[in-house]
């Protein structure tokens, strides 16, 4: 069986899980794991969600489920129209081509944006120095020329240059950025988008999200399905002070 996917029915709804059970994809010789069971949640415009939990517990799998990339299980995921969704992996896709093409991806051919707008987006994400070293038309192997942190900032500039984007799904998308740039990037997202969902290990990410999905296992029953708690960020920090960010 597979998880049904559809568009949200109300404009203020960005993401809805309706009794979703998610399993790992079937692989020969491997037992399928149930990552979550009967999960229901709703993310509305103006809200942001941080998925928190130890390594290997299924945070990125849940994000892939949001994006429709993993669908083994049952229930329904509703997401705002596809053109309004931008998935941001830890290592952004870079390719041989001009700097301009990197920034316009995935709409390289049909973008009507002018150079001034593209240069402005680079400045917004603190990559103005690239304009001093390269022209927008210059073709390079950017994945080897730019550090991972710079590539991640390129990805945020892509979001700023996509006027249709409503929600970003961010999988460790600032893991290679310093705290100052991370704060800057999330501030830009908050100003630009209706909402976003993030997976990340840094407690500092808590500053930039209104809600939490906390995944954890009972130490006495490691084979039981993962426990998932939904709450506001304030409630999470009050209930789990040892996990809370203290800036």
PDB file of C-alpha atoms in Angstrom:
ATOM      1  CA  UNK A   1       0.000   0.000   0.000  1.00  0.00           C
ATOM      2  CA  UNK A   2       1.122   3.577  -0.489  1.00  0.00           C
ATOM      3  CA  UNK A   3       0.440   6.965   1.054  1.00  0.00           C
ATOM      4  CA  UNK A   4      -2.042   9.026  -0.963  1.00  0.00           C
ATOM      5  CA  UNK A   5      -0.986  12.527  -1.966  1.00  0.00           C
ATOM      6  CA  UNK A   6      -3.135  15.506  -2.902  1.00  0.00           C
ATOM      7  CA  UNK A   7      -3.170  19.302  -2.760  1.00  0.00           C
ATOM      8  CA  UNK A   8      -4.373  21.122   0.332  1.00  0.00           C
ATOM      9  CA  UNK A   9      -7.939  22.393   0.093  1.00  0.00           C
ATOM     10  CA  UNK A  10      -7.499  25.748   1.874  1.00  0.00           C
ATOM     11  CA  UNK A  11      -5.001  28.420   0.866  1.00  0.00           C
ATOM     12  CA  UNK A  12      -3.734  28.906   4.448  1.00  0.00           C
ATOM     13  CA  UNK A  13      -2.895  25.178   4.782  1.00  0.00           C
ATOM     14  CA  UNK A  14       0.645  24.366   3.631  1.00  0.00           C
ATOM     15  CA  UNK A  15       0.975  20.740   4.766  1.00  0.00           C
ATOM     16  CA  UNK A  16      -1.382  18.165   6.289  1.00  0.00           C
ATOM     17  CA  UNK A  17      -0.723  14.593   7.402  1.00  0.00           C
ATOM     18  CA  UNK A  18      -3.938  12.577   7.812  1.00  0.00           C
ATOM     19  CA  UNK A  19      -3.310   9.385   9.827  1.00  0.00           C
ATOM     20  CA  UNK A  20      -0.046   8.678   8.005  1.00  0.00           C
ATOM     21  CA  UNK A  21       1.850   5.452   8.622  1.00  0.00           C
ATOM     22  CA  UNK A  22       5.269   5.551   6.952  1.00  0.00           C
ATOM     23  CA  UNK A  23       7.468   2.527   6.306  1.00  0.00           C
ATOM     24  CA  UNK A  24      10.977   2.242   4.917  1.00  0.00           C
ATOM     25  CA  UNK A  25      11.028   1.331   1.204  1.00  0.00           C
ATOM     26  CA  UNK A  26      11.004  -2.444   0.556  1.00  0.00           C
ATOM     27  CA  UNK A  27      14.458  -3.870  -0.090  1.00  0.00           C
ATOM     28  CA  UNK A  28      15.417  -7.471  -0.843  1.00  0.00           C
ATOM     29  CA  UNK A  29      16.496  -9.334   2.277  1.00  0.00           C
ATOM     30  CA  UNK A  30      15.671  -6.442   4.645  1.00  0.00           C
ATOM     31  CA  UNK A  31      12.775  -6.076   7.054  1.00  0.00           C
ATOM     32  CA  UNK A  32      10.638  -2.985   6.516  1.00  0.00           C
ATOM     33  CA  UNK A  33      10.602  -0.631   9.488  1.00  0.00           C
ATOM     34  CA  UNK A  34       7.604   1.419  10.549  1.00  0.00           C
ATOM     35  CA  UNK A  35       8.904   4.966  11.036  1.00  0.00           C
ATOM     36  CA  UNK A  36       5.661   6.515  12.208  1.00  0.00           C
ATOM     37  CA  UNK A  37       2.129   5.311  12.830  1.00  0.00           C
ATOM     38  CA  UNK A  38      -1.163   7.203  12.375  1.00  0.00           C
ATOM     39  CA  UNK A  39       0.540  10.619  12.386  1.00  0.00           C
ATOM     40  CA  UNK A  40      -1.753  13.605  11.846  1.00  0.00           C
ATOM     41  CA  UNK A  41      -0.496  17.170  11.722  1.00  0.00           C
ATOM     42  CA  UNK A  42      -1.220  20.482  10.037  1.00  0.00           C
ATOM     43  CA  UNK A  43       1.130  23.334   9.170  1.00  0.00           C
ATOM     44  CA  UNK A  44      -0.519  26.644   8.329  1.00  0.00           C
ATOM     45  CA  UNK A  45       0.796  29.820   6.716  1.00  0.00           C
ATOM     46  CA  UNK A  46       2.962  31.737   9.166  1.00  0.00           C
ATOM     47  CA  UNK A  47       4.129  28.577  10.954  1.00  0.00           C
ATOM     48  CA  UNK A  48       7.408  26.666  10.742  1.00  0.00           C
ATOM     49  CA  UNK A  49       8.216  23.143  11.922  1.00  0.00           C
ATOM     50  CA  UNK A  50      11.504  21.672  13.169  1.00  0.00           C
ATOM     51  CA  UNK A  51      11.796  17.859  13.202  1.00  0.00           C
ATOM     52  CA  UNK A  52      14.002  16.888  16.144  1.00  0.00           C
ATOM     53  CA  UNK A  53      15.408  13.479  17.095  1.00  0.00           C
ATOM     54  CA  UNK A  54      18.553  11.374  17.318  1.00  0.00           C
ATOM     55  CA  UNK A  55      20.453  10.244  14.214  1.00  0.00           C
ATOM     56  CA  UNK A  56      18.826   7.416  12.285  1.00  0.00           C
ATOM     57  CA  UNK A  57      15.383   7.796  13.860  1.00  0.00           C
ATOM     58  CA  UNK A  58      13.682   8.809  10.609  1.00  0.00           C
ATOM     59  CA  UNK A  59      13.692  12.626  10.490  1.00  0.00           C
ATOM     60  CA  UNK A  60      14.838  12.875   6.866  1.00  0.00           C
ATOM     61  CA  UNK A  61      12.460  10.057   5.897  1.00  0.00           C
ATOM     62  CA  UNK A  62       9.530  12.105   7.230  1.00  0.00           C
ATOM     63  CA  UNK A  63      10.714  15.104   5.233  1.00  0.00           C
ATOM     64  CA  UNK A  64      10.936  12.935   2.097  1.00  0.00           C
ATOM     65  CA  UNK A  65       7.393  11.795   2.821  1.00  0.00           C
ATOM     66  CA  UNK A  66       6.293  15.471   2.956  1.00  0.00           C
ATOM     67  CA  UNK A  67       7.858  15.964  -0.481  1.00  0.00           C
ATOM     68  CA  UNK A  68       6.217  12.826  -1.901  1.00  0.00           C
ATOM     69  CA  UNK A  69       9.597  11.114  -2.380  1.00  0.00           C
ATOM     70  CA  UNK A  70       8.793   8.272   0.060  1.00  0.00           C
ATOM     71  CA  UNK A  71       5.287   6.825  -0.042  1.00  0.00           C
ATOM     72  CA  UNK A  72       5.357   3.306   1.384  1.00  0.00           C
ATOM     73  CA  UNK A  73       2.629   3.057   4.009  1.00  0.00           C
ATOM     74  CA  UNK A  74      -0.905   4.400   4.280  1.00  0.00           C
ATOM     75  CA  UNK A  75      -2.834   7.564   5.038  1.00  0.00           C
ATOM     76  CA  UNK A  76      -2.743  10.838   3.121  1.00  0.00           C
ATOM     77  CA  UNK A  77      -0.312  13.740   2.766  1.00  0.00           C
ATOM     78  CA  UNK A  78      -1.708  17.039   1.499  1.00  0.00           C
ATOM     79  CA  UNK A  79       0.718  19.699   0.306  1.00  0.00           C
ATOM     80  CA  UNK A  80       0.235  23.111  -1.264  1.00  0.00           C
ATOM     81  CA  UNK A  81       0.497  23.107  -5.113  1.00  0.00           C
ATOM     82  CA  UNK A  82       3.774  21.519  -6.330  1.00  0.00           C
ATOM     83  CA  UNK A  83       5.085  24.702  -7.928  1.00  0.00           C
ATOM     84  CA  UNK A  84       4.991  26.248  -4.446  1.00  0.00           C
ATOM     85  CA  UNK A  85       7.227  23.566  -2.854  1.00  0.00           C
ATOM     86  CA  UNK A  86      11.037  23.720  -2.809  1.00  0.00           C
ATOM     87  CA  UNK A  87      13.022  20.746  -1.466  1.00  0.00           C
ATOM     88  CA  UNK A  88      16.454  21.664  -0.072  1.00  0.00           C
ATOM     89  CA  UNK A  89      18.871  18.744   0.495  1.00  0.00           C
ATOM     90  CA  UNK A  90      22.043  19.013   2.566  1.00  0.00           C
ATOM     91  CA  UNK A  91      24.148  18.939  -0.602  1.00  0.00           C
ATOM     92  CA  UNK A  92      22.466  21.117  -3.233  1.00  0.00           C
ATOM     93  CA  UNK A  93      22.510  20.063  -6.881  1.00  0.00           C
ATOM     94  CA  UNK A  94      25.258  21.934  -8.743  1.00  0.00           C
ATOM     95  CA  UNK A  95      26.223  21.394 -12.379  1.00  0.00           C
ATOM     96  CA  UNK A  96      28.630  22.550 -15.076  1.00  0.00           C
ATOM     97  CA  UNK A  97      27.172  25.833 -16.282  1.00  0.00           C
ATOM     98  CA  UNK A  98      27.115  29.553 -15.646  1.00  0.00           C
ATOM     99  CA  UNK A  99      26.766  31.109 -12.211  1.00  0.00           C
ATOM    100  CA  UNK A 100      23.443  32.515 -13.406  1.00  0.00           C
ATOM    101  CA  UNK A 101      22.229  29.007 -14.285  1.00  0.00           C
ATOM    102  CA  UNK A 102      23.120  27.738 -10.796  1.00  0.00           C
ATOM    103  CA  UNK A 103      20.965  30.458  -9.268  1.00  0.00           C
ATOM    104  CA  UNK A 104      17.999  29.982 -11.605  1.00  0.00           C
ATOM    105  CA  UNK A 105      17.901  26.185 -11.228  1.00  0.00           C
ATOM    106  CA  UNK A 106      15.516  24.406 -11.728  1.00  0.00           C
ATOM    107  CA  UNK A 107      13.944  27.082 -14.006  1.00  0.00           C
ATOM    108  CA  UNK A 108      17.108  27.738 -16.004  1.00  0.00           C
ATOM    109  CA  UNK A 109      15.445  28.066 -19.406  1.00  0.00           C
ATOM    110  CA  UNK A 110      12.142  29.766 -18.634  1.00  0.00           C
ATOM    111  CA  UNK A 111      13.189  32.419 -16.135  1.00  0.00           C
ATOM    112  CA  UNK A 112      12.476  36.058 -16.966  1.00  0.00           C
ATOM    113  CA  UNK A 113      14.625  37.459 -14.167  1.00  0.00           C
ATOM    114  CA  UNK A 114      17.177  40.131 -14.986  1.00  0.00           C
ATOM    115  CA  UNK A 115      20.802  40.228 -13.855  1.00  0.00           C
ATOM    116  CA  UNK A 116      20.088  42.925 -11.251  1.00  0.00           C
ATOM    117  CA  UNK A 117      17.601  40.662  -9.419  1.00  0.00           C
ATOM    118  CA  UNK A 118      20.009  37.725  -9.531  1.00  0.00           C
ATOM    119  CA  UNK A 119      22.881  39.828  -8.188  1.00  0.00           C
ATOM    120  CA  UNK A 120      20.602  41.151  -5.418  1.00  0.00           C
ATOM    121  CA  UNK A 121      19.787  37.570  -4.320  1.00  0.00           C
ATOM    122  CA  UNK A 122      23.523  36.763  -4.152  1.00  0.00           C
ATOM    123  CA  UNK A 123      24.093  39.809  -1.959  1.00  0.00           C
ATOM    124  CA  UNK A 124      21.178  38.846   0.286  1.00  0.00           C
ATOM    125  CA  UNK A 125      22.795  35.461   1.087  1.00  0.00           C
ATOM    126  CA  UNK A 126      26.244  36.997   1.694  1.00  0.00           C
ATOM    127  CA  UNK A 127      27.819  35.798  -1.567  1.00  0.00           C
ATOM    128  CA  UNK A 128      28.506  39.252  -3.024  1.00  0.00           C
ATOM    129  CA  UNK A 129      32.223  38.415  -3.205  1.00  0.00           C
ATOM    130  CA  UNK A 130      31.445  35.929  -6.011  1.00  0.00           C
ATOM    131  CA  UNK A 131      30.406  38.880  -8.164  1.00  0.00           C
ATOM    132  CA  UNK A 132      33.859  40.408  -7.665  1.00  0.00           C
ATOM    133  CA  UNK A 133      35.572  37.200  -8.826  1.00  0.00           C
ATOM    134  CA  UNK A 134      33.195  35.899 -11.520  1.00  0.00           C
ATOM    135  CA  UNK A 135      30.669  37.163 -14.035  1.00  0.00           C
ATOM    136  CA  UNK A 136      27.134  35.714 -14.018  1.00  0.00           C
ATOM    137  CA  UNK A 137      27.800  34.186 -17.453  1.00  0.00           C
ATOM    138  CA  UNK A 138      31.009  32.424 -16.406  1.00  0.00           C
ATOM    139  CA  UNK A 139      30.844  28.607 -16.604  1.00  0.00           C
ATOM    140  CA  UNK A 140      32.711  26.635 -13.950  1.00  0.00           C
ATOM    141  CA  UNK A 141      32.567  23.348 -12.075  1.00  0.00           C
ATOM    142  CA  UNK A 142      30.857  25.088  -9.149  1.00  0.00           C
ATOM    143  CA  UNK A 143      30.521  21.975  -6.996  1.00  0.00           C
ATOM    144  CA  UNK A 144      34.319  21.801  -6.633  1.00  0.00           C
ATOM    145  CA  UNK A 145      34.931  25.573  -6.697  1.00  0.00           C
ATOM    146  CA  UNK A 146      32.484  26.490  -3.915  1.00  0.00           C
ATOM    147  CA  UNK A 147      32.534  25.193  -0.352  1.00  0.00           C
ATOM    148  CA  UNK A 148      29.472  23.270   0.870  1.00  0.00           C
ATOM    149  CA  UNK A 149      28.435  26.282   2.961  1.00  0.00           C
ATOM    150  CA  UNK A 150      28.539  28.497  -0.139  1.00  0.00           C
ATOM    151  CA  UNK A 151      26.552  25.922  -2.122  1.00  0.00           C
ATOM    152  CA  UNK A 152      23.928  25.884   0.630  1.00  0.00           C
ATOM    153  CA  UNK A 153      23.671  29.682   0.414  1.00  0.00           C
ATOM    154  CA  UNK A 154      23.251  29.376  -3.382  1.00  0.00           C
ATOM    155  CA  UNK A 155      20.280  27.112  -2.642  1.00  0.00           C
ATOM    156  CA  UNK A 156      18.686  29.764  -0.424  1.00  0.00           C
ATOM    157  CA  UNK A 157      19.220  32.338  -3.174  1.00  0.00           C
ATOM    158  CA  UNK A 158      17.310  29.978  -5.507  1.00  0.00           C
ATOM    159  CA  UNK A 159      14.328  30.150  -3.151  1.00  0.00           C
ATOM    160  CA  UNK A 160      14.469  33.960  -3.122  1.00  0.00           C
ATOM    161  CA  UNK A 161      14.412  33.959  -6.936  1.00  0.00           C
ATOM    162  CA  UNK A 162      11.326  31.720  -7.200  1.00  0.00           C
ATOM    163  CA  UNK A 163       8.268  33.936  -6.707  1.00  0.00           C
ATOM    164  CA  UNK A 164       5.845  30.976  -6.570  1.00  0.00           C
ATOM    165  CA  UNK A 165       7.503  29.227  -3.625  1.00  0.00           C
ATOM    166  CA  UNK A 166       5.284  28.968  -0.536  1.00  0.00           C
ATOM    167  CA  UNK A 167       7.007  26.286   1.528  1.00  0.00           C
ATOM    168  CA  UNK A 168      10.597  24.985   1.772  1.00  0.00           C
ATOM    169  CA  UNK A 169      11.450  21.467   2.969  1.00  0.00           C
ATOM    170  CA  UNK A 170      14.979  21.750   4.362  1.00  0.00           C
ATOM    171  CA  UNK A 171      17.095  18.655   5.097  1.00  0.00           C
ATOM    172  CA  UNK A 172      20.178  19.864   7.020  1.00  0.00           C
ATOM    173  CA  UNK A 173      20.214  22.775   4.570  1.00  0.00           C
ATOM    174  CA  UNK A 174      22.453  25.020   6.708  1.00  0.00           C
ATOM    175  CA  UNK A 175      24.688  22.311   8.229  1.00  0.00           C
ATOM    176  CA  UNK A 176      27.869  23.799   6.709  1.00  0.00           C
ATOM    177  CA  UNK A 177      27.004  27.454   7.460  1.00  0.00           C
ATOM    178  CA  UNK A 178      28.326  29.407  10.418  1.00  0.00           C
ATOM    179  CA  UNK A 179      25.744  30.598  13.004  1.00  0.00           C
ATOM    180  CA  UNK A 180      25.614  34.142  11.598  1.00  0.00           C
ATOM    181  CA  UNK A 181      24.829  33.008   8.061  1.00  0.00           C
ATOM    182  CA  UNK A 182      22.371  30.390   9.314  1.00  0.00           C
ATOM    183  CA  UNK A 183      20.418  33.079  11.188  1.00  0.00           C
ATOM    184  CA  UNK A 184      20.505  35.341   8.122  1.00  0.00           C
ATOM    185  CA  UNK A 185      19.218  32.589   5.799  1.00  0.00           C
ATOM    186  CA  UNK A 186      16.317  31.669   8.070  1.00  0.00           C
ATOM    187  CA  UNK A 187      15.384  35.337   8.512  1.00  0.00           C
ATOM    188  CA  UNK A 188      15.231  35.650   4.701  1.00  0.00           C
ATOM    189  CA  UNK A 189      13.004  32.564   4.510  1.00  0.00           C
ATOM    190  CA  UNK A 190      10.693  33.876   7.213  1.00  0.00           C
ATOM    191  CA  UNK A 191      10.267  37.139   5.312  1.00  0.00           C
ATOM    192  CA  UNK A 192       9.842  35.459   1.929  1.00  0.00           C
ATOM    193  CA  UNK A 193       7.830  32.231   2.462  1.00  0.00           C
ATOM    194  CA  UNK A 194       4.505  31.248   4.009  1.00  0.00           C
ATOM    195  CA  UNK A 195       6.272  28.524   6.024  1.00  0.00           C
ATOM    196  CA  UNK A 196       8.983  25.858   6.111  1.00  0.00           C
ATOM    197  CA  UNK A 197       9.855  22.466   7.593  1.00  0.00           C
ATOM    198  CA  UNK A 198      13.441  21.702   8.691  1.00  0.00           C
ATOM    199  CA  UNK A 199      15.469  18.706   9.768  1.00  0.00           C
ATOM    200  CA  UNK A 200      18.687  19.472  11.610  1.00  0.00           C
ATOM    201  CA  UNK A 201      20.835  18.546  14.579  1.00  0.00           C
ATOM    202  CA  UNK A 202      21.870  21.978  15.819  1.00  0.00           C
ATOM    203  CA  UNK A 203      19.879  23.215  18.833  1.00  0.00           C
ATOM    204  CA  UNK A 204      20.355  26.761  17.452  1.00  0.00           C
ATOM    205  CA  UNK A 205      17.753  25.935  14.759  1.00  0.00           C
ATOM    206  CA  UNK A 206      15.091  26.114  17.473  1.00  0.00           C
ATOM    207  CA  UNK A 207      15.280  29.932  17.310  1.00  0.00           C
ATOM    208  CA  UNK A 208      13.853  29.961  13.787  1.00  0.00           C
ATOM    209  CA  UNK A 209      10.827  27.640  14.189  1.00  0.00           C
ATOM    210  CA  UNK A 210       7.429  28.020  15.820  1.00  0.00           C
ATOM    211  CA  UNK A 211       6.627  24.300  16.234  1.00  0.00           C
ATOM    212  CA  UNK A 212       8.390  20.985  16.896  1.00  0.00           C
ATOM    213  CA  UNK A 213       7.888  17.387  15.858  1.00  0.00           C
ATOM    214  CA  UNK A 214       9.937  15.431  18.417  1.00  0.00           C
ATOM    215  CA  UNK A 215      10.855  11.842  17.464  1.00  0.00           C
ATOM    216  CA  UNK A 216      12.177   9.553  20.193  1.00  0.00           C
ATOM    217  CA  UNK A 217      12.253   5.909  21.252  1.00  0.00           C
ATOM    218  CA  UNK A 218      11.432   4.396  24.570  1.00  0.00           C
ATOM    219  CA  UNK A 219      14.733   3.089  25.957  1.00  0.00           C
ATOM    220  CA  UNK A 220      13.011  -0.050  27.297  1.00  0.00           C
ATOM    221  CA  UNK A 221      11.310  -0.874  23.992  1.00  0.00           C
ATOM    222  CA  UNK A 222      13.678  -0.062  21.101  1.00  0.00           C
ATOM    223  CA  UNK A 223      11.639  -2.136  18.620  1.00  0.00           C
ATOM    224  CA  UNK A 224       8.403  -0.261  19.239  1.00  0.00           C
ATOM    225  CA  UNK A 225       7.356   2.394  16.679  1.00  0.00           C
ATOM    226  CA  UNK A 226       8.969   5.779  17.200  1.00  0.00           C
ATOM    227  CA  UNK A 227       7.132   8.080  19.584  1.00  0.00           C
ATOM    228  CA  UNK A 228       6.224  11.374  17.924  1.00  0.00           C
ATOM    229  CA  UNK A 229       5.164  14.434  19.880  1.00  0.00           C
ATOM    230  CA  UNK A 230       3.893  17.670  18.339  1.00  0.00           C
ATOM    231  CA  UNK A 231       4.024  20.931  20.256  1.00  0.00           C
ATOM    232  CA  UNK A 232       4.915  24.577  20.058  1.00  0.00           C
ATOM    233  CA  UNK A 233       8.591  25.458  20.398  1.00  0.00           C
ATOM    234  CA  UNK A 234       7.935  27.136  23.761  1.00  0.00           C
ATOM    235  CA  UNK A 235       6.278  23.997  25.089  1.00  0.00           C
ATOM    236  CA  UNK A 236       9.134  21.784  23.833  1.00  0.00           C
ATOM    237  CA  UNK A 237      11.751  23.967  25.536  1.00  0.00           C
ATOM    238  CA  UNK A 238       9.764  23.939  28.775  1.00  0.00           C
ATOM    239  CA  UNK A 239       9.192  20.168  28.769  1.00  0.00           C
ATOM    240  CA  UNK A 240      12.678  19.168  27.576  1.00  0.00           C
ATOM    241  CA  UNK A 241      15.085  21.748  29.041  1.00  0.00           C
ATOM    242  CA  UNK A 242      18.117  19.469  28.429  1.00  0.00           C
ATOM    243  CA  UNK A 243      17.384  19.605  24.677  1.00  0.00           C
ATOM    244  CA  UNK A 244      16.447  23.292  24.562  1.00  0.00           C
ATOM    245  CA  UNK A 245      18.619  25.933  22.931  1.00  0.00           C
ATOM    246  CA  UNK A 246      20.068  28.451  25.371  1.00  0.00           C
ATOM    247  CA  UNK A 247      21.405  31.319  23.280  1.00  0.00           C
TER     248      UNK A 247
END
